[in-house]
């Protein structure tokens, strides 16, 4: 999935308590497409199965068309082939094909876990790389569009130390939460009644996003404090020395 810049990711002028812990809120907005890709198919499934009386596999397959079409449309619109989006599209199409061929509705439900696992694993792996994926959404909210704070972020991030460790932790938390949700959904797909799991999967994903928002706060608040301190220190270093009074 390609994360597009939204209004939620644009810098704001928020200050004080409202800006103290934006990481969770921002991550929720960045990951909102995940919830959409589960909630919309759920609506399609119920409409097809309950309203029109289609069988379980066909109803689940119709629901899977929505996220697959959205991913493909995004690639056409942006005229770029995003590796993550392409992989998710492949997982979606393969899952639909296997589900229709095998006639197994549980496989159709388990397929959704493959999509969220791709995102979760990508975020988790990036936490140990040069550019943690979740930092792209967190930085605009902690810097609030202020050039001095953006410069302070860049210095802290390039310097390593505690700030860099917290930045990595933020992505690691989100990656771990999404992967845990994926495992739970796969288990549910093969142990819980299909009609129950059709809606429970959405609840599990929303709960995972909420958990990630809370758990990642342990990283965002210390990052904000370090960023504030670095900004103040830089301001002091750049302040011109007072001119001695004339005798």
mmCIF file of C-alpha atoms in Angstrom:
data_model
loop_
_atom_site.group_PDB
_atom_site.id
_atom_site.type_symbol
_atom_site.label_atom_id
_atom_site.label_comp_id
_atom_site.label_asym_id
_atom_site.label_seq_id
_atom_site.Cartn_x
_atom_site.Cartn_y
_atom_site.Cartn_z
ATOM 1 C CA UNK A 1 0.000 0.000 0.000
ATOM 2 C CA UNK A 2 1.292 3.439 -0.815
ATOM 3 C CA UNK A 3 0.719 5.920 1.954
ATOM 4 C CA UNK A 4 -0.398 9.202 0.412
ATOM 5 C CA UNK A 5 0.107 12.524 2.118
ATOM 6 C CA UNK A 6 -3.176 13.640 3.602
ATOM 7 C CA UNK A 7 -4.368 16.772 5.353
ATOM 8 C CA UNK A 8 -3.615 14.985 8.590
ATOM 9 C CA UNK A 9 0.063 14.815 7.669
ATOM 10 C CA UNK A 10 0.454 18.487 6.833
ATOM 11 C CA UNK A 11 2.097 20.584 9.534
ATOM 12 C CA UNK A 12 -0.204 22.443 11.874
ATOM 13 C CA UNK A 13 0.286 25.247 14.311
ATOM 14 C CA UNK A 14 -0.822 23.194 17.290
ATOM 15 C CA UNK A 15 1.085 23.884 20.476
ATOM 16 C CA UNK A 16 0.910 22.967 24.131
ATOM 17 C CA UNK A 17 -0.923 19.858 25.318
ATOM 18 C CA UNK A 18 -2.635 19.301 21.979
ATOM 19 C CA UNK A 19 0.737 18.880 20.305
ATOM 20 C CA UNK A 20 2.345 16.917 23.127
ATOM 21 C CA UNK A 21 1.513 13.439 21.879
ATOM 22 C CA UNK A 22 0.454 13.579 18.233
ATOM 23 C CA UNK A 23 2.181 10.389 17.201
ATOM 24 C CA UNK A 24 -0.709 8.100 18.001
ATOM 25 C CA UNK A 25 -3.264 10.293 16.245
ATOM 26 C CA UNK A 26 -1.035 10.690 13.208
ATOM 27 C CA UNK A 27 -0.353 6.967 12.983
ATOM 28 C CA UNK A 28 -4.081 6.269 13.125
ATOM 29 C CA UNK A 29 -4.581 8.560 10.133
ATOM 30 C CA UNK A 30 -1.655 7.095 8.231
ATOM 31 C CA UNK A 31 -2.994 3.591 8.814
ATOM 32 C CA UNK A 32 -6.627 4.507 8.156
ATOM 33 C CA UNK A 33 -6.484 2.986 4.629
ATOM 34 C CA UNK A 34 -5.945 -0.368 6.319
ATOM 35 C CA UNK A 35 -9.249 -0.026 8.164
ATOM 36 C CA UNK A 36 -10.958 1.126 4.970
ATOM 37 C CA UNK A 37 -9.652 -1.911 3.119
ATOM 38 C CA UNK A 38 -11.316 -4.116 5.721
ATOM 39 C CA UNK A 39 -14.459 -2.124 6.569
ATOM 40 C CA UNK A 40 -15.604 -1.538 2.966
ATOM 41 C CA UNK A 41 -15.274 -5.197 1.968
ATOM 42 C CA UNK A 42 -17.260 -6.058 5.103
ATOM 43 C CA UNK A 43 -20.132 -3.880 3.913
ATOM 44 C CA UNK A 44 -19.977 -5.415 0.437
ATOM 45 C CA UNK A 45 -19.936 -8.908 1.956
ATOM 46 C CA UNK A 46 -23.074 -8.305 4.019
ATOM 47 C CA UNK A 47 -24.861 -6.664 1.116
ATOM 48 C CA UNK A 48 -24.062 -9.570 -1.209
ATOM 49 C CA UNK A 49 -24.627 -12.363 1.295
ATOM 50 C CA UNK A 50 -27.536 -11.073 3.350
ATOM 51 C CA UNK A 51 -29.369 -8.828 0.893
ATOM 52 C CA UNK A 52 -28.816 -10.759 -2.333
ATOM 53 C CA UNK A 53 -28.355 -14.254 -0.910
ATOM 54 C CA UNK A 54 -25.035 -15.025 -2.592
ATOM 55 C CA UNK A 55 -22.890 -17.797 -1.123
ATOM 56 C CA UNK A 56 -20.086 -17.070 1.360
ATOM 57 C CA UNK A 57 -17.155 -17.446 -1.026
ATOM 58 C CA UNK A 58 -18.681 -15.268 -3.749
ATOM 59 C CA UNK A 59 -19.679 -12.607 -1.207
ATOM 60 C CA UNK A 60 -16.188 -12.504 0.297
ATOM 61 C CA UNK A 61 -14.624 -12.391 -3.172
ATOM 62 C CA UNK A 62 -16.785 -9.422 -4.166
ATOM 63 C CA UNK A 63 -15.676 -7.608 -1.030
ATOM 64 C CA UNK A 64 -12.039 -8.221 -1.923
ATOM 65 C CA UNK A 65 -12.506 -6.491 -5.279
ATOM 66 C CA UNK A 66 -12.755 -3.076 -3.565
ATOM 67 C CA UNK A 67 -9.242 -2.883 -1.993
ATOM 68 C CA UNK A 68 -7.705 -4.550 -5.064
ATOM 69 C CA UNK A 69 -9.321 -1.978 -7.354
ATOM 70 C CA UNK A 70 -8.278 0.884 -5.059
ATOM 71 C CA UNK A 71 -4.651 -0.264 -5.077
ATOM 72 C CA UNK A 72 -4.619 -0.657 -8.856
ATOM 73 C CA UNK A 73 -6.278 2.732 -9.364
ATOM 74 C CA UNK A 74 -3.674 4.374 -7.130
ATOM 75 C CA UNK A 75 -0.851 2.907 -9.200
ATOM 76 C CA UNK A 76 -2.458 4.136 -12.440
ATOM 77 C CA UNK A 77 -3.133 7.576 -10.998
ATOM 78 C CA UNK A 78 0.398 8.058 -9.665
ATOM 79 C CA UNK A 79 1.980 6.415 -12.709
ATOM 80 C CA UNK A 80 4.420 4.607 -10.461
ATOM 81 C CA UNK A 81 4.834 0.974 -9.470
ATOM 82 C CA UNK A 82 5.111 0.916 -5.692
ATOM 83 C CA UNK A 83 6.642 -2.363 -4.516
ATOM 84 C CA UNK A 84 4.521 -2.588 -1.396
ATOM 85 C CA UNK A 85 1.317 -1.739 -3.250
ATOM 86 C CA UNK A 86 2.139 -4.252 -5.976
ATOM 87 C CA UNK A 87 2.741 -6.971 -3.402
ATOM 88 C CA UNK A 88 -0.546 -6.227 -1.651
ATOM 89 C CA UNK A 89 -2.408 -6.303 -4.948
ATOM 90 C CA UNK A 90 -0.816 -9.651 -5.761
ATOM 91 C CA UNK A 91 -1.808 -11.052 -2.351
ATOM 92 C CA UNK A 92 -5.375 -9.829 -2.829
ATOM 93 C CA UNK A 93 -5.757 -11.264 -6.326
ATOM 94 C CA UNK A 94 -4.089 -14.559 -5.403
ATOM 95 C CA UNK A 95 -6.303 -14.896 -2.350
ATOM 96 C CA UNK A 96 -9.450 -14.299 -4.372
ATOM 97 C CA UNK A 97 -8.377 -16.798 -7.019
ATOM 98 C CA UNK A 98 -7.479 -19.484 -4.473
ATOM 99 C CA UNK A 99 -10.681 -18.895 -2.545
ATOM 100 C CA UNK A 100 -12.850 -19.200 -5.648
ATOM 101 C CA UNK A 101 -11.021 -22.286 -6.881
ATOM 102 C CA UNK A 102 -10.974 -24.060 -3.528
ATOM 103 C CA UNK A 103 -14.403 -22.855 -2.418
ATOM 104 C CA UNK A 104 -12.951 -22.229 1.051
ATOM 105 C CA UNK A 105 -14.363 -19.043 2.657
ATOM 106 C CA UNK A 106 -11.830 -19.306 5.498
ATOM 107 C CA UNK A 107 -9.013 -18.864 3.007
ATOM 108 C CA UNK A 108 -10.700 -15.703 1.777
ATOM 109 C CA UNK A 109 -10.719 -14.314 5.320
ATOM 110 C CA UNK A 110 -7.133 -15.388 6.036
ATOM 111 C CA UNK A 111 -6.071 -13.540 2.872
ATOM 112 C CA UNK A 112 -6.718 -10.187 4.570
ATOM 113 C CA UNK A 113 -4.162 -11.104 7.215
ATOM 114 C CA UNK A 114 -1.566 -11.452 4.476
ATOM 115 C CA UNK A 115 -2.179 -7.842 3.467
ATOM 116 C CA UNK A 116 -1.796 -6.397 6.963
ATOM 117 C CA UNK A 117 1.230 -8.629 7.598
ATOM 118 C CA UNK A 118 2.986 -7.120 4.559
ATOM 119 C CA UNK A 119 2.511 -3.638 5.999
ATOM 120 C CA UNK A 120 3.380 -4.675 9.549
ATOM 121 C CA UNK A 121 6.534 -6.515 8.500
ATOM 122 C CA UNK A 122 7.648 -3.628 6.273
ATOM 123 C CA UNK A 123 7.229 -1.161 9.156
ATOM 124 C CA UNK A 124 9.013 -3.468 11.595
ATOM 125 C CA UNK A 125 11.967 -4.104 9.277
ATOM 126 C CA UNK A 126 12.265 -0.384 8.512
ATOM 127 C CA UNK A 127 12.676 0.292 12.243
ATOM 128 C CA UNK A 128 16.136 -1.260 11.996
ATOM 129 C CA UNK A 129 17.032 0.484 8.754
ATOM 130 C CA UNK A 130 18.055 3.983 7.774
ATOM 131 C CA UNK A 131 14.495 5.340 7.375
ATOM 132 C CA UNK A 132 11.786 4.029 9.746
ATOM 133 C CA UNK A 133 8.536 4.140 7.762
ATOM 134 C CA UNK A 134 6.377 5.722 10.455
ATOM 135 C CA UNK A 135 8.735 8.692 10.885
ATOM 136 C CA UNK A 136 7.439 10.276 7.684
ATOM 137 C CA UNK A 137 4.069 10.820 9.327
ATOM 138 C CA UNK A 138 5.390 11.628 12.807
ATOM 139 C CA UNK A 139 7.909 14.315 11.863
ATOM 140 C CA UNK A 140 5.416 16.926 10.525
ATOM 141 C CA UNK A 141 3.391 16.741 13.736
ATOM 142 C CA UNK A 142 6.311 17.035 16.132
ATOM 143 C CA UNK A 143 7.980 19.811 14.139
ATOM 144 C CA UNK A 144 4.684 21.646 13.396
ATOM 145 C CA UNK A 145 6.078 23.224 10.236
ATOM 146 C CA UNK A 146 8.695 25.201 12.174
ATOM 147 C CA UNK A 147 12.013 25.387 10.309
ATOM 148 C CA UNK A 148 14.031 25.439 13.537
ATOM 149 C CA UNK A 149 12.272 22.320 14.833
ATOM 150 C CA UNK A 150 12.717 20.546 11.498
ATOM 151 C CA UNK A 151 16.433 21.322 11.602
ATOM 152 C CA UNK A 152 16.550 20.085 15.198
ATOM 153 C CA UNK A 153 14.836 16.842 14.140
ATOM 154 C CA UNK A 154 17.387 16.301 11.360
ATOM 155 C CA UNK A 155 20.297 16.876 13.745
ATOM 156 C CA UNK A 156 18.903 14.521 16.363
ATOM 157 C CA UNK A 157 18.009 11.828 13.826
ATOM 158 C CA UNK A 158 21.407 11.941 12.124
ATOM 159 C CA UNK A 159 23.246 11.985 15.431
ATOM 160 C CA UNK A 160 21.848 8.702 16.670
ATOM 161 C CA UNK A 161 21.558 8.406 20.420
ATOM 162 C CA UNK A 162 18.316 8.333 22.379
ATOM 163 C CA UNK A 163 16.248 10.247 19.819
ATOM 164 C CA UNK A 164 17.118 7.807 17.060
ATOM 165 C CA UNK A 165 16.359 4.877 19.348
ATOM 166 C CA UNK A 166 12.933 6.330 20.156
ATOM 167 C CA UNK A 167 12.276 6.968 16.469
ATOM 168 C CA UNK A 168 13.016 3.321 15.760
ATOM 169 C CA UNK A 169 10.883 2.220 18.695
ATOM 170 C CA UNK A 170 7.888 4.121 17.333
ATOM 171 C CA UNK A 171 7.984 2.159 14.061
ATOM 172 C CA UNK A 172 8.837 -1.097 15.849
ATOM 173 C CA UNK A 173 5.762 -0.779 18.080
ATOM 174 C CA UNK A 174 3.453 -0.264 15.123
ATOM 175 C CA UNK A 175 5.046 -3.075 13.133
ATOM 176 C CA UNK A 176 4.763 -5.498 16.053
ATOM 177 C CA UNK A 177 1.137 -4.570 16.766
ATOM 178 C CA UNK A 178 0.092 -5.081 13.144
ATOM 179 C CA UNK A 179 1.900 -8.403 12.921
ATOM 180 C CA UNK A 180 0.267 -9.593 16.159
ATOM 181 C CA UNK A 181 -3.127 -8.615 14.746
ATOM 182 C CA UNK A 182 -2.318 -10.572 11.598
ATOM 183 C CA UNK A 183 -1.533 -13.738 13.579
ATOM 184 C CA UNK A 184 -4.691 -13.359 15.659
ATOM 185 C CA UNK A 185 -6.802 -12.913 12.519
ATOM 186 C CA UNK A 186 -5.327 -16.018 10.877
ATOM 187 C CA UNK A 187 -6.089 -18.065 13.989
ATOM 188 C CA UNK A 188 -9.609 -16.658 14.038
ATOM 189 C CA UNK A 189 -10.109 -17.423 10.350
ATOM 190 C CA UNK A 190 -9.724 -21.146 11.038
ATOM 191 C CA UNK A 191 -11.277 -21.395 14.509
ATOM 192 C CA UNK A 192 -14.163 -18.902 14.598
ATOM 193 C CA UNK A 193 -17.357 -19.337 12.541
ATOM 194 C CA UNK A 194 -16.940 -17.686 9.130
ATOM 195 C CA UNK A 195 -19.901 -15.322 9.472
ATOM 196 C CA UNK A 196 -18.604 -14.157 12.848
ATOM 197 C CA UNK A 197 -15.061 -13.683 11.602
ATOM 198 C CA UNK A 198 -16.324 -11.656 8.632
ATOM 199 C CA UNK A 199 -17.042 -8.746 11.022
ATOM 200 C CA UNK A 200 -14.692 -9.663 13.865
ATOM 201 C CA UNK A 201 -11.681 -9.143 11.590
ATOM 202 C CA UNK A 202 -12.594 -5.450 11.275
ATOM 203 C CA UNK A 203 -12.967 -5.108 15.040
ATOM 204 C CA UNK A 204 -9.570 -6.732 15.558
ATOM 205 C CA UNK A 205 -7.871 -4.339 13.128
ATOM 206 C CA UNK A 206 -9.454 -1.236 14.668
ATOM 207 C CA UNK A 207 -8.481 -2.494 18.130
ATOM 208 C CA UNK A 208 -4.899 -3.046 16.937
ATOM 209 C CA UNK A 209 -4.692 0.514 15.612
ATOM 210 C CA UNK A 210 -6.005 1.827 18.934
ATOM 211 C CA UNK A 211 -3.466 -0.266 20.848
ATOM 212 C CA UNK A 212 -0.665 0.972 18.636
ATOM 213 C CA UNK A 213 -1.711 4.591 19.214
ATOM 214 C CA UNK A 214 -1.519 4.102 22.977
ATOM 215 C CA UNK A 215 1.657 2.012 23.059
ATOM 216 C CA UNK A 216 3.605 4.300 20.731
ATOM 217 C CA UNK A 217 3.013 7.240 23.071
ATOM 218 C CA UNK A 218 5.918 5.970 25.177
ATOM 219 C CA UNK A 219 8.185 6.973 22.281
ATOM 220 C CA UNK A 220 6.566 10.174 21.029
ATOM 221 C CA UNK A 221 6.511 12.109 24.307
ATOM 222 C CA UNK A 222 10.259 11.691 25.019
ATOM 223 C CA UNK A 223 10.960 12.544 21.371
ATOM 224 C CA UNK A 224 9.044 15.785 21.753
ATOM 225 C CA UNK A 225 10.993 16.668 24.902
ATOM 226 C CA UNK A 226 14.316 16.021 23.174
ATOM 227 C CA UNK A 227 13.165 18.042 20.173
ATOM 228 C CA UNK A 228 12.121 20.962 22.392
ATOM 229 C CA UNK A 229 15.462 20.911 24.203
ATOM 230 C CA UNK A 230 17.471 20.774 20.967
ATOM 231 C CA UNK A 231 15.464 23.638 19.478
ATOM 232 C CA UNK A 232 16.057 25.792 22.560
ATOM 233 C CA UNK A 233 19.764 24.939 22.594
ATOM 234 C CA UNK A 234 20.139 25.822 18.916
ATOM 235 C CA UNK A 235 18.315 29.100 19.480
ATOM 236 C CA UNK A 236 20.757 29.976 22.261
ATOM 237 C CA UNK A 237 23.772 29.147 20.103
ATOM 238 C CA UNK A 238 22.513 31.302 17.237
ATOM 239 C CA UNK A 239 21.588 34.299 19.390
ATOM 240 C CA UNK A 240 24.083 37.119 18.712
ATOM 241 C CA UNK A 241 26.312 38.202 21.595
ATOM 242 C CA UNK A 242 25.215 41.445 23.283
ATOM 243 C CA UNK A 243 26.982 44.585 22.099
ATOM 244 C CA UNK A 244 28.945 46.279 24.937
ATOM 245 C CA UNK A 245 27.540 49.622 25.948
ATOM 246 C CA UNK A 246 29.519 52.640 24.813
ATOM 247 C CA UNK A 247 31.764 54.177 27.494
#
